[in-house]
């Protein structure tokens, strides 16, 4: 257990529905990352926060994807109007600010869109 | 590409043998990290090597980094069945974003 927790671990939803995933990082970590991973592939960077500021969001897959970290602690990743291609594992990770610090991953949230 | 590329994509060895996997990249990096992932689970950090380092050891793991060739290797010595997993290199680039390769799937046969 790395200390990064994600909820829910598994989500099955119908196409067109909205889904939200939550990530609680390690408490003293001010950086928080979201990744997506499909079968047989490496994690794909989506976005990251430093405290409550979203410093990079150009890699979010479409405007249906959005992420927030309102108080600089937990974060949510929302996917609106889900499509079957959104089926994947969504990984959250956190780290301290200093360059070169290790990032610690949660166990991921599996999304299946039917 | 901003990602690393691991080689080989898949590796199968007998327990007790050494396993070597490689990561090549195209851009400058601050550091390179190796992660392990068991099927369906999150990633576990193994080792970090900074751009000014050439070799690091951690237990049965040995990592090398050649910035002139833009490549790194991960060596697992005396492999065990429990080492069966996917292994990824992750590049820390300017902007503090981590990019992962496609991974090497290692199978250690008891």
mmCIF file of C-alpha atoms in Angstrom:
data_model
loop_
_atom_site.group_PDB
_atom_site.id
_atom_site.type_symbol
_atom_site.label_atom_id
_atom_site.label_comp_id
_atom_site.label_asym_id
_atom_site.label_seq_id
_atom_site.Cartn_x
_atom_site.Cartn_y
_atom_site.Cartn_z
ATOM 1 C CA UNK A 1 0.000 0.000 0.000
ATOM 2 C CA UNK A 2 1.650 3.226 -1.198
ATOM 3 C CA UNK A 3 -0.765 5.520 0.616
ATOM 4 C CA UNK A 4 -2.478 6.816 -2.549
ATOM 5 C CA UNK A 5 -6.069 5.673 -2.562
ATOM 6 C CA UNK A 6 -8.521 5.654 -5.422
ATOM 7 C CA UNK A 7 -12.247 5.188 -5.452
ATOM 8 C CA UNK A 8 -14.077 3.371 -6.860
ATOM 9 C CA UNK A 9 -11.775 0.542 -7.830
ATOM 10 C CA UNK A 10 -14.183 -0.680 -10.456
ATOM 11 C CA UNK A 11 -16.952 1.097 -12.320
ATOM 12 C CA UNK A 12 -19.267 -0.256 -14.991
ATOM 13 C CA UNK A 13 -21.341 2.365 -16.714
ATOM 14 C CA UNK A 14 -23.562 2.673 -19.730
ATOM 15 C CA UNK A 15 -22.404 4.657 -22.708
ATOM 16 C CA UNK A 16 -23.418 8.278 -22.401
ATOM 17 C CA UNK A 17 -23.353 8.382 -18.608
ATOM 18 C CA UNK A 18 -20.975 10.555 -16.603
ATOM 19 C CA UNK A 19 -18.461 9.021 -14.215
ATOM 20 C CA UNK A 20 -16.259 10.517 -11.532
ATOM 21 C CA UNK A 21 -13.175 9.037 -9.931
ATOM 22 C CA UNK A 22 -11.633 10.247 -6.716
ATOM 23 C CA UNK A 23 -7.994 10.189 -5.656
ATOM 24 C CA UNK A 24 -6.597 10.833 -2.199
ATOM 25 C CA UNK A 25 -2.841 11.377 -2.428
ATOM 26 C CA UNK A 26 -0.243 10.844 0.260
ATOM 27 C CA UNK A 27 -1.006 13.600 2.731
ATOM 28 C CA UNK A 28 2.173 15.672 2.467
ATOM 29 C CA UNK A 29 2.422 15.407 -1.329
ATOM 30 C CA UNK A 30 1.604 18.572 -3.210
ATOM 31 C CA UNK A 31 1.834 17.113 -6.714
ATOM 32 C CA UNK A 32 -0.935 14.912 -8.059
ATOM 33 C CA UNK A 33 -1.042 13.194 -11.437
ATOM 34 C CA UNK A 34 -3.689 11.389 -13.475
ATOM 35 C CA UNK A 35 -2.841 8.719 -16.025
ATOM 36 C CA UNK A 36 -4.860 6.387 -18.221
ATOM 37 C CA UNK A 37 -3.759 2.870 -19.046
ATOM 38 C CA UNK A 38 -5.236 0.461 -21.554
ATOM 39 C CA UNK A 39 -4.408 -3.228 -21.803
ATOM 40 C CA UNK A 40 -0.881 -3.897 -22.984
ATOM 41 C CA UNK A 41 0.125 -0.259 -22.900
ATOM 42 C CA UNK A 42 2.048 1.930 -20.529
ATOM 43 C CA UNK A 43 0.356 4.658 -18.498
ATOM 44 C CA UNK A 44 -0.584 7.683 -20.579
ATOM 45 C CA UNK A 45 -0.183 11.078 -18.915
ATOM 46 C CA UNK A 46 -3.393 13.103 -18.700
ATOM 47 C CA UNK A 47 -2.903 16.000 -16.309
ATOM 48 C CA UNK A 48 -1.235 17.098 -13.104
ATOM 49 C CA UNK A 49 -1.688 19.524 -10.225
ATOM 50 C CA UNK A 50 0.633 21.329 -7.925
ATOM 51 C CA UNK A 51 -1.474 22.023 -4.866
ATOM 52 C CA UNK A 52 -4.777 23.238 -6.324
ATOM 53 C CA UNK A 53 -3.298 24.584 -9.552
ATOM 54 C CA UNK A 54 -3.711 22.447 -12.656
ATOM 55 C CA UNK A 55 -0.386 22.980 -14.394
ATOM 56 C CA UNK A 56 -0.895 20.830 -17.457
ATOM 57 C CA UNK A 57 -4.151 19.791 -19.005
ATOM 58 C CA UNK A 58 -3.464 19.842 -22.709
ATOM 59 C CA UNK A 59 -3.145 16.071 -22.695
ATOM 60 C CA UNK A 60 -6.599 15.404 -21.415
ATOM 61 C CA UNK A 61 -8.085 13.226 -24.098
ATOM 62 C CA UNK A 62 -11.022 15.423 -25.006
ATOM 63 C CA UNK A 63 -13.213 18.144 -23.566
ATOM 64 C CA UNK A 64 -15.301 15.381 -22.007
ATOM 65 C CA UNK A 65 -12.481 14.885 -19.509
ATOM 66 C CA UNK A 66 -11.941 17.276 -16.635
ATOM 67 C CA UNK A 67 -10.075 17.169 -13.349
ATOM 68 C CA UNK A 68 -10.192 19.226 -10.195
ATOM 69 C CA UNK A 69 -8.263 19.516 -6.979
ATOM 70 C CA UNK A 70 -10.232 22.209 -5.190
ATOM 71 C CA UNK A 71 -8.391 22.387 -1.882
ATOM 72 C CA UNK A 72 -5.071 20.996 -2.926
ATOM 73 C CA UNK A 73 -5.773 17.662 -1.281
ATOM 74 C CA UNK A 74 -7.978 15.083 -2.998
ATOM 75 C CA UNK A 75 -8.688 15.224 -6.716
ATOM 76 C CA UNK A 76 -11.507 14.116 -8.974
ATOM 77 C CA UNK A 77 -11.414 13.073 -12.605
ATOM 78 C CA UNK A 78 -14.725 13.308 -14.425
ATOM 79 C CA UNK A 79 -15.598 11.822 -17.778
ATOM 80 C CA UNK A 80 -18.792 13.115 -19.310
ATOM 81 C CA UNK A 81 -20.854 11.296 -21.918
ATOM 82 C CA UNK A 82 -18.724 8.180 -21.687
ATOM 83 C CA UNK A 83 -17.853 6.208 -24.801
ATOM 84 C CA UNK A 84 -16.744 2.598 -25.125
ATOM 85 C CA UNK A 85 -13.255 3.812 -25.969
ATOM 86 C CA UNK A 86 -13.017 5.322 -22.514
ATOM 87 C CA UNK A 87 -12.801 1.840 -21.011
ATOM 88 C CA UNK A 88 -9.423 1.712 -19.295
ATOM 89 C CA UNK A 89 -7.729 1.910 -15.937
ATOM 90 C CA UNK A 90 -7.355 5.413 -14.560
ATOM 91 C CA UNK A 91 -4.345 5.805 -12.331
ATOM 92 C CA UNK A 92 -3.605 8.524 -9.835
ATOM 93 C CA UNK A 93 -0.156 9.277 -8.462
ATOM 94 C CA UNK A 94 1.361 11.820 -6.116
ATOM 95 C CA UNK A 95 4.774 13.203 -5.248
ATOM 96 C CA UNK A 96 6.588 15.971 -3.476
ATOM 97 C CA UNK A 97 7.521 19.039 -5.439
ATOM 98 C CA UNK A 98 11.273 18.708 -5.603
ATOM 99 C CA UNK A 99 12.541 17.723 -9.003
ATOM 100 C CA UNK A 100 13.357 14.066 -9.211
ATOM 101 C CA UNK A 101 11.120 12.886 -6.452
ATOM 102 C CA UNK A 102 9.515 9.496 -6.802
ATOM 103 C CA UNK A 103 5.880 9.411 -7.788
ATOM 104 C CA UNK A 104 3.692 6.923 -5.952
ATOM 105 C CA UNK A 105 0.730 5.319 -7.633
ATOM 106 C CA UNK A 106 -2.611 4.179 -6.365
ATOM 107 C CA UNK A 107 -4.140 0.863 -7.387
ATOM 108 C CA UNK A 108 -6.181 2.459 -10.135
ATOM 109 C CA UNK A 109 -9.845 2.701 -11.027
ATOM 110 C CA UNK A 110 -11.088 0.354 -13.710
ATOM 111 C CA UNK A 111 -13.750 1.762 -16.005
ATOM 112 C CA UNK A 112 -15.849 -0.409 -18.268
ATOM 113 C CA UNK A 113 -18.277 1.355 -20.591
ATOM 114 C CA UNK A 114 -20.988 -0.925 -21.973
ATOM 115 C CA UNK B 1 8.001 10.733 -28.918
ATOM 116 C CA UNK B 2 8.157 11.849 -25.315
ATOM 117 C CA UNK B 3 7.984 8.298 -24.088
ATOM 118 C CA UNK B 4 10.599 5.704 -23.462
ATOM 119 C CA UNK B 5 10.540 2.506 -25.446
ATOM 120 C CA UNK B 6 11.293 -0.715 -23.653
ATOM 121 C CA UNK B 7 12.954 -3.660 -25.274
ATOM 122 C CA UNK B 8 12.175 -6.521 -25.437
ATOM 123 C CA UNK B 9 8.388 -6.309 -25.297
ATOM 124 C CA UNK B 10 8.272 -9.742 -23.682
ATOM 125 C CA UNK B 11 10.866 -11.856 -21.915
ATOM 126 C CA UNK B 12 10.606 -15.390 -20.552
ATOM 127 C CA UNK B 13 13.356 -16.874 -18.399
ATOM 128 C CA UNK B 14 13.945 -19.682 -15.926
ATOM 129 C CA UNK B 15 14.005 -18.980 -12.236
ATOM 130 C CA UNK B 16 17.528 -18.146 -11.123
ATOM 131 C CA UNK B 17 18.540 -16.563 -14.422
ATOM 132 C CA UNK B 18 19.168 -12.873 -14.867
ATOM 133 C CA UNK B 19 16.725 -10.652 -16.742
ATOM 134 C CA UNK B 20 17.783 -7.572 -18.651
ATOM 135 C CA UNK B 21 15.434 -5.037 -20.145
ATOM 136 C CA UNK B 22 16.267 -1.829 -21.923
ATOM 137 C CA UNK B 23 14.713 1.587 -22.280
ATOM 138 C CA UNK B 24 15.544 4.044 -25.046
ATOM 139 C CA UNK B 25 14.345 7.607 -25.320
ATOM 140 C CA UNK B 26 14.732 10.594 -27.578
ATOM 141 C CA UNK B 27 14.532 13.701 -25.413
ATOM 142 C CA UNK B 28 16.631 15.116 -22.607
ATOM 143 C CA UNK B 29 15.637 14.022 -19.135
ATOM 144 C CA UNK B 30 16.118 15.016 -15.512
ATOM 145 C CA UNK B 31 15.920 11.471 -14.281
ATOM 146 C CA UNK B 32 14.693 8.047 -15.259
ATOM 147 C CA UNK B 33 12.728 5.716 -13.035
ATOM 148 C CA UNK B 34 11.779 2.087 -13.311
ATOM 149 C CA UNK B 35 8.440 0.754 -12.166
ATOM 150 C CA UNK B 36 6.901 -2.670 -11.847
ATOM 151 C CA UNK B 37 3.271 -3.560 -12.367
ATOM 152 C CA UNK B 38 1.572 -6.806 -11.502
ATOM 153 C CA UNK B 39 -1.414 -7.659 -13.646
ATOM 154 C CA UNK B 40 -4.340 -5.367 -12.949
ATOM 155 C CA UNK B 41 -2.570 -3.487 -10.175
ATOM 156 C CA UNK B 42 -0.995 -0.094 -9.738
ATOM 157 C CA UNK B 43 2.660 0.660 -10.420
ATOM 158 C CA UNK B 44 5.325 0.157 -7.805
ATOM 159 C CA UNK B 45 8.460 2.287 -7.853
ATOM 160 C CA UNK B 46 11.681 0.271 -8.096
ATOM 161 C CA UNK B 47 14.596 2.625 -8.587
ATOM 162 C CA UNK B 48 15.467 6.153 -9.709
ATOM 163 C CA UNK B 49 18.605 7.185 -11.535
ATOM 164 C CA UNK B 50 19.458 10.829 -12.083
ATOM 165 C CA UNK B 51 20.817 12.172 -15.339
ATOM 166 C CA UNK B 52 24.276 12.698 -13.811
ATOM 167 C CA UNK B 53 24.482 9.107 -12.548
ATOM 168 C CA UNK B 54 25.649 6.114 -14.532
ATOM 169 C CA UNK B 55 24.737 3.143 -12.356
ATOM 170 C CA UNK B 56 22.642 2.365 -9.285
ATOM 171 C CA UNK B 57 21.968 -0.759 -7.307
ATOM 172 C CA UNK B 58 19.098 -1.781 -5.103
ATOM 173 C CA UNK B 59 19.049 -5.338 -3.824
ATOM 174 C CA UNK B 60 18.861 -7.598 -6.868
ATOM 175 C CA UNK B 61 18.302 -4.652 -9.187
ATOM 176 C CA UNK B 62 20.973 -2.848 -11.170
ATOM 177 C CA UNK B 63 20.168 0.124 -13.357
ATOM 178 C CA UNK B 64 22.487 1.824 -15.794
ATOM 179 C CA UNK B 65 22.004 5.078 -17.667
ATOM 180 C CA UNK B 66 23.872 6.235 -20.745
ATOM 181 C CA UNK B 67 22.724 9.747 -21.566
ATOM 182 C CA UNK B 68 24.923 9.904 -24.680
ATOM 183 C CA UNK B 69 23.032 6.945 -26.116
ATOM 184 C CA UNK B 70 19.783 7.974 -24.471
ATOM 185 C CA UNK B 71 19.292 4.529 -23.024
ATOM 186 C CA UNK B 72 18.914 2.753 -19.716
ATOM 187 C CA UNK B 73 18.904 -0.870 -18.692
ATOM 188 C CA UNK B 74 17.381 -2.722 -15.770
ATOM 189 C CA UNK B 75 19.016 -5.941 -14.660
ATOM 190 C CA UNK B 76 17.267 -8.290 -12.256
ATOM 191 C CA UNK B 77 19.665 -10.888 -10.929
ATOM 192 C CA UNK B 78 18.763 -14.366 -9.667
ATOM 193 C CA UNK B 79 15.176 -13.979 -10.806
ATOM 194 C CA UNK B 80 12.273 -15.451 -8.878
ATOM 195 C CA UNK B 81 8.794 -16.483 -9.977
ATOM 196 C CA UNK B 82 7.487 -13.525 -7.955
ATOM 197 C CA UNK B 83 9.365 -11.161 -10.305
ATOM 198 C CA UNK B 84 6.829 -11.995 -13.022
ATOM 199 C CA UNK B 85 5.310 -8.626 -13.920
ATOM 200 C CA UNK B 86 5.481 -5.797 -16.428
ATOM 201 C CA UNK B 87 8.337 -3.355 -16.066
ATOM 202 C CA UNK B 88 8.192 0.250 -17.259
ATOM 203 C CA UNK B 89 10.695 3.028 -17.527
ATOM 204 C CA UNK B 90 9.442 6.521 -16.794
ATOM 205 C CA UNK B 91 11.135 9.694 -17.945
ATOM 206 C CA UNK B 92 11.023 12.913 -15.955
ATOM 207 C CA UNK B 93 11.230 15.695 -18.473
ATOM 208 C CA UNK B 94 11.345 19.451 -18.194
ATOM 209 C CA UNK B 95 7.970 20.546 -16.891
ATOM 210 C CA UNK B 96 7.956 17.815 -14.270
ATOM 211 C CA UNK B 97 5.851 15.434 -16.259
ATOM 212 C CA UNK B 98 6.501 11.712 -16.205
ATOM 213 C CA UNK B 99 6.144 9.742 -19.418
ATOM 214 C CA UNK B 100 6.060 5.959 -19.505
ATOM 215 C CA UNK B 101 7.092 3.478 -22.150
ATOM 216 C CA UNK B 102 5.065 0.511 -23.319
ATOM 217 C CA UNK B 103 6.749 -1.881 -20.920
ATOM 218 C CA UNK B 104 8.494 -5.231 -20.888
ATOM 219 C CA UNK B 105 6.430 -8.220 -19.814
ATOM 220 C CA UNK B 106 8.647 -10.544 -17.799
ATOM 221 C CA UNK B 107 7.716 -14.159 -17.097
ATOM 222 C CA UNK B 108 9.897 -16.132 -14.703
ATOM 223 C CA UNK B 109 9.276 -19.861 -14.979
ATOM 224 C CA UNK B 110 9.682 -21.802 -11.718
#
